[in-house]
């Protein structure tokens, strides 16, 4: 599958269409489709058109384009954009307008990226369905009665529904990969530290990582190459190791060993199992060797993940007091009441539940039993994943056990947490992982497969994903009839 | 199992107000979540892992250019006399 990014830039150079014309097409598409899908929560028409003008000017003077120059895209609404509201889809931040740009947006703006708007998400990125957004959830372009997943559901729906060429989301426990899988597009969670988190509103700082959502693997590689840079303002930032991933996509995967993780395949729906078996055959056809891998410790991954994520969330969200920024209640007596009312009225139910759990596992008497235990498990899981990856190049599993859920379906928190089974190990181990479309179920809903690699192994990950996509002719990637013709 | 008293204590620590009528339901939900989290204690085979020391580079502790006061106060409703305003009307 030829990527859209390269194709669009070729069109610009051949003058088939100008950047402004393309941007206007996307803006028109947004106008007609977004009210139904709820993919974007804010549109940045002027910003987009003014960037497009700059691109056209540079094209006229014959300048070489930057890799993402002129490409219409969206940013998840937890990425700070100076002068453009950044709400995290929470009542808490409805009036918040950042006074600085996130590192990633600063960098993209410097490349004249065309920002179409900010994409919908679960409130503060806490959720797997997108439904905890204070703006209401996002619909899945493949079936609007279903969710687009979460938490980066808006970005995934925008790419899947052809409302944007690519989206940048954040992945704390699967928030880029799961919505990509639900909407039939590609989602990459890079190695922790490769993309700067400066200006990404913190949820769980030791897991959060920004990653691209694209229609093809080639596009994911191009975006990843462009955004993986060291940034001194994020002390955990290390940047990319090795050369550009996009240059290695064509390499043969003959002789690669891929481990199928038994524990992550258990409980998957028959259609998901079936699609994964077919995918293995395709990979074997390309010369890869599939071996079975058992990593028993992964059965503890979910609990460990939720303890640590909630602990960090309760600490990170402690800064919201409604005084320096954020929701301020209308009536209050004391400063204590002002803070408590700001938090209770500003945060939604799921956010409050996670803050309470985080407070519980960090409180005296429970810290050792829960938080410390979970930290030890994280270290052990990381070690086991590294050991498994010492015996093979990549690990294979489904992204989720099922396809997209029906909107409004009643699920308990614990039931919802279980849907993250396959995605959280990569965050615990700080490993890169990619979600690639690999089939459809009987209702025509997309299924995704996940490839997980060693730290800084994005190049191999993208290479295998690309070869797989090519071998299947890209038949599983988004082929929706509507959308912008390019 | 989280009792309503424990829930009230947690809410106080987290600076959250939980309406009286929601306490029973929330205590039940929290108990389910805590039971799910308690599963980590069953991972008996794990030896006491040595936790990784925090890495990462700290910048030099030096004064750097900052934002203008009025810019910062914009998200706080403007403040008053260059200060954040608390417990007052904006």
Coordinates of C-alpha atoms in Angstrom, one line a residue:
Chain A
X1 CA 0.0 0.0 0.0
X2 CA 1.4 3.3 -1.1
X3 CA 1.2 5.8 1.7
X4 CA -1.0 8.9 1.4
X5 CA 1.7 11.3 2.7
X6 CA 4.2 10.6 -0.1
X7 CA 1.4 10.6 -2.7
X8 CA 0.0 14.0 -1.5
X9 CA 3.4 15.6 -1.6
X10 CA 3.9 14.2 -5.2
X11 CA 0.6 15.8 -6.1
X12 CA 1.7 19.1 -4.7
X13 CA 5.0 18.9 -6.7
X14 CA 3.2 17.9 -9.9
X15 CA 0.7 20.7 -9.3
X16 CA -2.2 18.3 -9.6
X17 CA -3.6 20.2 -6.7
X18 CA -2.5 22.9 -4.3
X19 CA -2.2 22.5 -0.6
X20 CA -5.0 25.0 -0.1
X21 CA -7.3 23.0 -2.4
X22 CA -6.6 19.8 -0.6
X23 CA -7.0 21.5 2.8
X24 CA -10.3 23.0 1.7
X25 CA -11.5 19.5 0.6
X26 CA -10.7 18.1 4.0
X27 CA -12.4 21.0 5.7
X28 CA -15.5 20.4 3.6
X29 CA -15.4 16.7 4.5
X30 CA -15.2 17.6 8.1
X31 CA -18.2 19.9 7.8
X32 CA -20.3 17.2 6.3
X33 CA -19.1 14.1 8.3
X34 CA -17.9 15.3 11.7
X35 CA -21.4 16.1 13.1
X36 CA -22.2 12.5 12.7
X37 CA -18.9 11.0 13.8
X38 CA -17.9 13.3 16.6
X39 CA -14.2 12.8 15.7
X40 CA -13.1 16.4 16.2
X41 CA -14.0 18.6 19.2
X42 CA -12.6 21.8 17.7
X43 CA -11.8 22.8 14.1
X44 CA -8.9 25.1 13.4
X45 CA -9.9 26.4 10.0
X46 CA -7.7 29.6 10.0
X47 CA -4.6 27.8 11.3
X48 CA -5.0 25.1 8.6
X49 CA -5.6 27.6 5.7
X50 CA -2.7 29.8 6.8
X51 CA -0.3 26.9 6.9
X52 CA -1.6 25.7 3.5
X53 CA -0.8 29.2 2.1
X54 CA 2.7 29.0 3.3
X55 CA 3.2 25.6 1.8
X56 CA 1.9 26.8 -1.6
X57 CA 4.2 29.8 -1.4
X58 CA 7.2 27.5 -0.7
X59 CA 6.1 25.2 -3.6
X60 CA 6.0 28.1 -5.9
X61 CA 9.5 29.2 -5.0
X62 CA 10.6 25.6 -5.7
X63 CA 11.7 24.7 -2.2
X64 CA 12.0 21.2 -1.0
X65 CA 9.2 20.1 1.3
X66 CA 9.7 18.8 4.8
X67 CA 8.5 15.2 5.3
X68 CA 5.1 16.2 6.8
X69 CA 4.7 19.6 5.2
X70 CA 1.3 20.4 3.9
X71 CA -0.3 17.2 5.2
X72 CA -3.7 17.7 6.8
X73 CA -3.8 16.2 10.3
X74 CA -5.4 16.3 13.7
X75 CA -3.9 16.3 17.3
X76 CA -5.5 14.6 20.2
X77 CA -7.0 17.2 22.5
X78 CA -4.5 16.5 25.3
X79 CA -1.7 17.9 23.3
X80 CA -1.1 21.6 24.1
X81 CA -1.6 24.1 21.3
X82 CA -0.8 27.7 22.0
X83 CA -3.9 29.9 21.5
X84 CA -6.1 26.9 20.6
X85 CA -8.2 25.4 23.4
X86 CA -6.9 22.1 24.8
X87 CA -9.7 20.5 26.9
X88 CA -8.7 16.8 27.4
X89 CA -12.4 16.5 26.7
X90 CA -13.1 17.3 30.4
X91 CA -15.4 19.9 31.9
X92 CA -12.3 20.8 34.0
X93 CA -10.5 22.3 31.1
X94 CA -13.3 23.5 28.9
X95 CA -12.0 27.1 29.0
X96 CA -8.3 26.3 29.0
X97 CA -6.2 27.9 26.3
X98 CA -2.5 26.8 26.5
X99 CA 0.1 29.6 26.5
X100 CA 2.7 27.3 25.0
X101 CA 3.0 24.6 22.3
X102 CA 3.7 20.9 23.1
X103 CA 7.1 20.0 21.7
X104 CA 5.5 17.8 19.0
X105 CA 3.2 20.6 17.8
X106 CA 6.0 23.1 17.9
X107 CA 8.0 20.8 15.7
X108 CA 5.2 20.1 13.2
X109 CA 4.2 23.7 13.0
X110 CA 7.8 24.4 12.0
X111 CA 7.3 22.0 9.1
X112 CA 4.0 23.7 8.1
X113 CA 1.8 20.8 9.1
X114 CA -1.8 21.6 8.4
X115 CA -3.7 21.2 11.7
X116 CA -7.4 20.7 10.9
X117 CA -8.5 20.5 14.6
X118 CA -8.3 18.7 17.9
X119 CA -9.6 15.2 18.2
X120 CA -12.1 13.7 20.6
X121 CA -10.9 11.4 23.4
X122 CA -11.9 9.8 26.7
X123 CA -11.7 12.4 29.5
X124 CA -8.0 12.8 30.4
X125 CA -7.3 9.7 28.2
X126 CA -9.0 7.4 30.8
X127 CA -11.1 4.9 28.9
X128 CA -11.3 2.4 26.1
X129 CA -14.5 3.5 24.4
X130 CA -14.2 7.3 23.9
X131 CA -17.5 7.6 25.8
X132 CA -16.1 9.4 28.8
X133 CA -15.5 12.5 26.7
X134 CA -17.5 15.5 28.0
X135 CA -18.4 16.2 24.4
X136 CA -20.0 12.7 24.0
X137 CA -18.3 9.8 22.3
X138 CA -17.0 9.3 18.8
X139 CA -18.8 7.0 16.3
X140 CA -17.0 4.3 14.4
X141 CA -17.0 5.1 10.7
X142 CA -17.5 1.4 9.9
X143 CA -20.7 1.3 11.9
X144 CA -21.9 4.5 13.6
X145 CA -23.8 2.6 16.2
X146 CA -20.5 1.4 17.6
X147 CA -17.6 3.2 19.4
X148 CA -14.3 4.1 17.7
X149 CA -12.5 2.9 20.8
X150 CA -10.3 4.9 23.1
X151 CA -8.9 6.8 24.4
X152 CA -7.6 8.3 21.0
X153 CA -11.0 7.3 19.4
X154 CA -11.5 10.7 17.7
X155 CA -8.1 10.6 15.9
X156 CA -8.7 7.0 14.8
X157 CA -12.2 7.8 13.5
X158 CA -10.8 10.9 11.7
X159 CA -8.2 8.8 9.8
X160 CA -10.6 5.9 9.2
X161 CA -13.3 8.2 8.0
X162 CA -10.9 10.1 5.7
X163 CA -11.3 13.3 7.7
X164 CA -7.5 13.6 8.1
X165 CA -4.4 12.0 6.7
X166 CA -3.0 11.2 10.0
X167 CA -3.6 11.8 13.7
X168 CA -1.4 12.0 16.7
X169 CA -2.7 10.3 19.8
X170 CA -1.3 9.2 23.1
X171 CA -1.0 5.6 24.3
X172 CA -0.8 4.9 28.0
X173 CA -2.3 1.4 28.0
X174 CA -3.3 0.9 24.4
X175 CA -5.0 4.3 23.6
X176 CA -3.5 4.5 20.1
X177 CA -3.5 0.8 19.2
X178 CA -7.0 -0.2 20.3
X179 CA -8.9 2.6 18.5
X180 CA -6.8 2.0 15.4
X181 CA -7.8 -1.7 15.6
X182 CA -11.5 -0.9 16.0
X183 CA -11.5 1.5 13.0
X184 CA -9.3 -0.5 10.6
X185 CA -6.2 1.8 10.6
X186 CA -2.6 1.6 11.7
X187 CA -1.6 2.7 15.2
X188 CA 2.0 2.9 16.5
X189 CA 3.0 3.2 20.1
X190 CA 6.7 4.0 20.1
X191 CA 9.3 3.0 22.6
X192 CA 8.9 5.0 25.8
X193 CA 11.0 8.2 25.5
X194 CA 11.3 8.4 21.7
X195 CA 8.7 11.1 21.3
X196 CA 8.8 14.1 23.6
X197 CA 6.0 14.4 26.2
X198 CA 6.6 18.1 26.8
X199 CA 3.1 19.7 26.5
X200 CA 1.2 16.4 26.5
X201 CA -1.2 16.7 29.4
X202 CA 0.1 14.1 31.9
X203 CA -2.1 11.2 32.9
X204 CA 0.4 8.5 33.8
X205 CA 3.9 9.9 33.1
X206 CA 5.9 6.6 33.2
X207 CA 3.6 5.1 30.5
X208 CA 2.3 8.0 28.3
X209 CA 3.8 8.0 24.8
X210 CA 2.6 9.9 21.7
X211 CA 2.2 7.9 18.6
X212 CA 0.8 8.2 15.0
X213 CA -2.5 6.8 13.7
X214 CA -2.4 6.5 9.9
X215 CA -4.1 4.6 7.0
X216 CA -0.9 2.8 6.0
X217 CA 2.2 1.4 7.6
X218 CA 4.4 3.6 5.3
X219 CA 2.6 6.7 6.6
X220 CA 3.2 5.5 10.2
X221 CA 6.9 5.2 9.4
X222 CA 7.1 8.6 7.9
X223 CA 5.3 10.3 10.8
X224 CA 7.4 8.3 13.4
X225 CA 10.7 9.3 11.7
X226 CA 9.6 13.0 11.8
X227 CA 8.5 13.1 15.4
X228 CA 11.0 10.9 17.2
X229 CA 13.5 13.5 18.4
X230 CA 15.2 14.1 21.7
X231 CA 13.9 17.0 23.6
X232 CA 15.6 18.5 26.6
X233 CA 12.4 19.7 28.1
X234 CA 11.3 16.1 28.7
X235 CA 13.8 14.5 31.0
X236 CA 12.7 11.0 29.9
X237 CA 13.2 11.9 26.2
X238 CA 15.9 9.9 24.4
X239 CA 14.8 10.2 20.7
X240 CA 15.1 7.5 18.1
X241 CA 17.9 5.0 17.8
X242 CA 19.1 4.1 14.4
X243 CA 18.3 5.5 11.0
X244 CA 15.0 6.4 9.3
X245 CA 12.5 3.5 9.6
X246 CA 10.8 4.5 6.3
X247 CA 14.0 3.5 4.4
X248 CA 13.9 0.0 5.7
X249 CA 10.3 -0.9 4.9
X250 CA 11.2 -2.8 1.7
X251 CA 13.7 -5.2 3.4
X252 CA 12.8 -8.9 3.2
X253 CA 11.5 -10.5 6.4
X254 CA 12.6 -13.9 5.3
X255 CA 14.1 -15.7 8.3
X256 CA 12.5 -13.4 10.9
X257 CA 11.2 -15.2 14.0
X258 CA 7.8 -14.1 15.4
X259 CA 6.6 -15.4 18.7
X260 CA 2.8 -15.8 19.2
X261 CA 2.0 -15.0 22.8
X262 CA -0.3 -17.7 24.1
X263 CA -1.6 -15.7 27.1
X264 CA -2.7 -12.8 25.0
X265 CA -4.6 -15.0 22.5
X266 CA -6.8 -16.7 25.2
X267 CA -10.3 -15.5 25.3
X268 CA -10.3 -13.8 21.9
X269 CA -13.5 -14.0 19.9
X270 CA -13.4 -16.7 17.1
X271 CA -13.3 -14.1 14.4
X272 CA -10.3 -12.5 16.0
X273 CA -8.6 -15.9 16.4
X274 CA -9.3 -16.8 12.8
X275 CA -8.0 -13.5 11.4
X276 CA -4.8 -14.0 13.5
X277 CA -4.3 -17.5 12.1
X278 CA -4.7 -16.2 8.6
X279 CA -2.1 -13.4 9.4
X280 CA 0.3 -16.0 10.6
X281 CA 0.0 -17.9 7.3
X282 CA 0.7 -14.6 5.4
X283 CA 3.8 -14.0 7.5
X284 CA 5.0 -17.5 7.0
X285 CA 4.5 -17.1 3.3
X286 CA 6.9 -14.2 3.5
X287 CA 9.5 -16.4 5.1
X288 CA 9.0 -15.6 8.7
X289 CA 9.0 -18.4 11.3
X290 CA 6.1 -18.4 13.8
X291 CA 6.8 -19.9 17.2
X292 CA 4.6 -20.2 20.2
X293 CA 5.7 -18.2 23.3
X294 CA 4.3 -18.5 26.7
X295 CA 4.8 -15.6 29.1
X296 CA 2.8 -16.7 32.2
X297 CA 3.5 -13.5 34.2
X298 CA 1.4 -11.5 31.8
X299 CA -1.7 -12.7 33.7
X300 CA -0.8 -10.1 36.3
X301 CA -0.2 -7.3 33.8
X302 CA -3.6 -5.7 34.0
X303 CA -3.8 -5.4 37.7
X304 CA -0.3 -4.1 37.9
X305 CA -1.0 -1.6 35.1
X306 CA -4.2 -0.2 36.7
X307 CA -2.6 0.2 40.1
X308 CA 0.4 2.1 38.7
X309 CA -1.7 4.1 36.2
X310 CA -4.2 5.2 38.8
X311 CA -1.5 6.0 41.3
X312 CA 0.3 8.2 38.8
X313 CA -3.1 9.7 37.7
X314 CA -4.0 10.6 41.3
X315 CA -0.7 12.3 41.7
X316 CA -0.7 14.1 38.3
X317 CA -4.3 15.3 38.6
X318 CA -3.5 16.7 42.1
X319 CA -2.5 19.9 40.4
X320 CA -6.1 20.7 39.3
X321 CA -7.5 23.1 41.9
X322 CA -9.5 25.5 39.7
X323 CA -7.3 28.4 40.9
X324 CA -4.5 28.7 38.5
X325 CA -6.5 27.2 35.6
X326 CA -9.4 24.9 35.1
X327 CA -13.0 24.8 36.2
X328 CA -14.0 27.2 38.9
X329 CA -17.3 26.6 40.7
X330 CA -19.9 29.4 40.9
X331 CA -20.5 29.3 44.7
X332 CA -18.0 28.4 47.4
X333 CA -17.3 29.5 51.0
X334 CA -13.7 28.6 51.8
X335 CA -10.7 27.9 49.6
X336 CA -10.9 24.2 50.6
X337 CA -14.5 24.1 49.4
X338 CA -13.5 25.9 46.2
X339 CA -10.9 23.3 45.4
X340 CA -13.1 20.3 46.3
X341 CA -16.0 21.7 44.3
X342 CA -13.8 22.4 41.3
X343 CA -12.5 18.8 41.3
X344 CA -15.9 17.2 42.0
X345 CA -17.8 19.2 39.4
X346 CA -15.0 19.4 36.9
X347 CA -13.9 15.8 36.7
X348 CA -16.2 13.1 35.4
X349 CA -17.0 9.8 37.1
X350 CA -14.3 7.6 35.6
X351 CA -11.6 10.2 36.4
X352 CA -12.8 10.4 40.0
X353 CA -12.8 6.6 40.3
X354 CA -9.2 6.4 39.1
X355 CA -8.1 9.2 41.4
X356 CA -9.7 7.4 44.3
X357 CA -8.1 4.1 43.5
X358 CA -4.7 5.8 43.1
X359 CA -5.2 7.5 46.4
X360 CA -6.1 4.2 48.0
X361 CA -3.0 2.3 46.6
X362 CA -0.7 5.1 47.7
X363 CA -2.1 5.6 51.2
X364 CA -0.5 4.4 54.4
X365 CA -1.0 0.7 55.0
X366 CA -1.7 -0.1 51.3
X367 CA 1.4 1.3 49.6
X368 CA 3.5 -1.8 50.1
X369 CA 0.7 -4.3 49.3
X370 CA -0.4 -2.6 46.1
X371 CA 1.8 0.1 44.7
X372 CA 5.2 -1.4 45.6
X373 CA 4.0 -4.9 44.6
X374 CA 2.8 -3.5 41.2
X375 CA 6.2 -1.8 40.7
X376 CA 7.9 -5.1 41.4
X377 CA 5.6 -6.9 39.0
X378 CA 6.3 -4.2 36.3
X379 CA 10.0 -4.9 36.7
X380 CA 9.5 -8.7 36.5
X381 CA 7.1 -8.3 33.4
X382 CA 9.7 -6.1 31.7
X383 CA 12.4 -8.7 32.3
X384 CA 10.2 -11.6 31.0
X385 CA 9.2 -9.6 27.9
X386 CA 12.9 -8.9 27.2
X387 CA 13.7 -12.6 27.7
X388 CA 10.9 -13.6 25.3
X389 CA 12.2 -11.1 22.7
X390 CA 15.7 -12.5 23.1
X391 CA 14.5 -15.6 21.4
X392 CA 12.6 -14.0 18.6
X393 CA 12.4 -10.7 16.7
X394 CA 8.9 -9.7 17.5
X395 CA 5.9 -10.8 19.5
X396 CA 2.4 -11.3 17.9
X397 CA -1.0 -11.1 19.5
X398 CA -4.5 -9.7 18.9
X399 CA -4.9 -6.0 19.8
X400 CA -8.2 -6.7 21.5
X401 CA -10.2 -9.8 22.1
X402 CA -13.3 -8.4 20.3
X403 CA -14.2 -5.9 17.6
X404 CA -15.7 -2.5 18.4
X405 CA -18.4 -2.4 21.1
X406 CA -21.9 -1.0 20.7
X407 CA -22.3 2.6 22.0
X408 CA -23.9 3.0 25.4
X409 CA -23.4 -0.6 26.4
X410 CA -23.4 -1.0 30.1
X411 CA -20.0 -2.3 31.3
X412 CA -18.5 -2.2 34.8
X413 CA -15.1 -0.5 35.2
X414 CA -13.4 -3.9 35.8
X415 CA -15.0 -5.3 32.6
X416 CA -13.8 -2.3 30.7
X417 CA -10.2 -2.6 32.2
X418 CA -10.1 -6.2 30.9
X419 CA -10.3 -5.1 27.3
X420 CA -6.8 -3.7 27.7
X421 CA -5.2 -7.1 28.3
X422 CA -3.2 -7.3 25.1
X423 CA -2.1 -3.7 24.9
X424 CA -0.8 -2.9 28.4
X425 CA 2.3 -5.2 28.4
X426 CA 4.0 -2.9 25.9
X427 CA 3.5 0.1 28.1
X428 CA 4.7 -1.8 31.2
X429 CA 7.8 -2.9 29.4
X430 CA 8.3 0.5 27.6
X431 CA 8.3 -1.4 24.3
X432 CA 7.2 -0.3 20.9
X433 CA 4.0 -2.0 19.5
X434 CA 1.9 -1.5 16.4
X435 CA -1.7 -2.3 15.5
X436 CA -2.2 -3.4 11.9
X437 CA -5.5 -4.2 10.3
X438 CA -5.8 -8.0 9.6
X439 CA -9.4 -8.8 8.8
X440 CA -13.1 -8.2 9.4
X441 CA -15.6 -10.1 11.5
X442 CA -19.0 -11.3 10.1
X443 CA -20.5 -7.8 10.7
X444 CA -17.8 -6.1 8.7
X445 CA -16.0 -4.7 11.7
X446 CA -12.2 -4.4 11.5
X447 CA -9.9 -6.7 13.4
X448 CA -6.3 -5.7 14.3
X449 CA -3.2 -7.7 15.0
X450 CA -0.5 -6.4 17.3
X451 CA 3.3 -6.7 16.8
X452 CA 5.5 -5.9 19.8
X453 CA 9.2 -5.4 19.5
X454 CA 12.3 -4.8 21.7
X455 CA 13.1 -1.3 22.9
X456 CA 13.9 0.9 20.0
X457 CA 12.9 -1.9 17.6
X458 CA 10.4 0.3 15.6
X459 CA 12.4 -0.3 12.4
X460 CA 11.8 -4.1 12.5
X461 CA 8.2 -3.6 13.7
X462 CA 7.4 -1.3 10.8
X463 CA 9.3 -3.4 8.3
X464 CA 7.3 -6.6 9.2
X465 CA 4.0 -4.7 9.4
X466 CA 4.7 -3.1 5.9
X467 CA 5.6 -6.5 4.3
X468 CA 2.4 -8.0 5.8
X469 CA 0.3 -5.1 4.5
X470 CA 1.8 -5.4 1.0
X471 CA 1.3 -9.2 0.9
X472 CA -2.3 -8.8 1.6
X473 CA -2.6 -5.9 -0.9
X474 CA -3.7 -3.6 1.9
X475 CA -7.1 -5.3 1.7
X476 CA -7.8 -4.9 5.4
X477 CA -6.9 -1.2 5.6
X478 CA -9.6 1.4 5.5
X479 CA -11.4 1.1 2.2
X480 CA -14.5 3.1 3.0
X481 CA -16.1 4.6 -0.1
X482 CA -16.6 8.1 1.2
X483 CA -13.9 10.6 1.6
X484 CA -11.5 12.8 -0.2
X485 CA -10.1 11.5 -3.4
X486 CA -6.4 11.8 -3.7
Chain B
X1 CA -13.9 -4.3 50.5
X2 CA -14.1 -0.6 50.8
X3 CA -16.5 0.7 53.4
X4 CA -18.4 4.0 53.1
X5 CA -16.2 5.4 55.9
X6 CA -13.0 4.4 54.0
X7 CA -14.4 6.0 50.9
X8 CA -15.1 9.2 52.7
X9 CA -11.5 9.2 54.0
X10 CA -10.1 8.6 50.5
X11 CA -12.4 11.4 49.1
X12 CA -11.0 13.8 51.7
X13 CA -7.4 12.9 50.8
X14 CA -8.2 13.4 47.1
X15 CA -10.2 16.6 47.7
X16 CA -13.4 15.2 46.1
X17 CA -16.9 15.6 47.4
X18 CA -19.1 12.5 47.0
X19 CA -22.8 13.1 47.4
X20 CA -24.3 11.1 50.3
X21 CA -26.7 9.3 47.9
X22 CA -23.9 8.1 45.7
X23 CA -21.6 6.7 48.4
X24 CA -23.1 3.2 48.6
X25 CA -22.9 2.6 44.9
X26 CA -19.4 4.0 44.6
X27 CA -18.1 2.0 47.6
X28 CA -19.4 -1.1 45.9
X29 CA -17.7 -0.2 42.6
X30 CA -14.5 0.7 44.4
X31 CA -14.6 -2.6 46.2
X32 CA -14.8 -4.4 42.8
X33 CA -11.9 -2.4 41.5
X34 CA -9.7 -3.0 44.6
X35 CA -10.5 -6.7 44.5
X36 CA -9.3 -6.7 40.8
X37 CA -6.2 -4.8 41.8
X38 CA -5.5 -7.0 44.8
X39 CA -4.7 -9.8 42.3
X40 CA -1.1 -8.5 42.3
X41 CA -0.6 -9.9 45.7
X42 CA -1.1 -13.4 44.3
X43 CA 1.9 -13.1 42.1
X44 CA 3.8 -15.1 44.8
X45 CA 6.5 -16.4 42.5
X46 CA 8.0 -12.9 42.0
X47 CA 11.1 -12.4 44.0
X48 CA 11.6 -9.0 45.4
X49 CA 12.7 -7.2 42.3
X50 CA 15.2 -4.5 42.6
X51 CA 13.4 -1.5 41.3
X52 CA 15.2 0.5 38.6
X53 CA 16.6 3.7 39.9
X54 CA 15.1 6.7 38.2
X55 CA 17.2 7.7 35.2
X56 CA 16.9 10.8 33.0
X57 CA 18.9 13.9 32.9
X58 CA 18.1 16.9 35.0
X59 CA 18.7 20.3 33.7
X60 CA 20.9 22.8 35.4
X61 CA 19.1 24.6 38.3
X62 CA 19.4 28.0 36.7
X63 CA 16.9 30.8 36.1
X64 CA 15.5 30.7 32.6
X65 CA 13.1 33.0 30.7
X66 CA 9.6 32.5 31.8
X67 CA 6.1 33.5 30.6
X68 CA 4.6 36.9 31.1
X69 CA 2.5 37.3 34.2
X70 CA -0.6 38.4 32.4
X71 CA -0.3 35.4 30.0
X72 CA -0.3 33.0 32.9
X73 CA -3.1 34.7 34.7
X74 CA -5.3 34.6 31.6
X75 CA -6.3 31.0 32.4
X76 CA -7.2 32.1 35.9
X77 CA -9.7 34.6 34.8
X78 CA -7.1 37.4 34.9
X79 CA -6.4 37.4 38.6
X80 CA -6.1 40.7 40.5
X81 CA -3.0 43.0 40.8
X82 CA -0.9 40.4 39.2
X83 CA -2.0 37.7 41.7
X84 CA -4.1 34.6 41.5
X85 CA -7.5 35.3 43.0
X86 CA -9.0 32.8 45.4
X87 CA -12.3 32.6 47.3
X88 CA -13.5 35.7 45.6
X89 CA -15.6 36.6 42.6
X90 CA -14.1 36.9 39.2

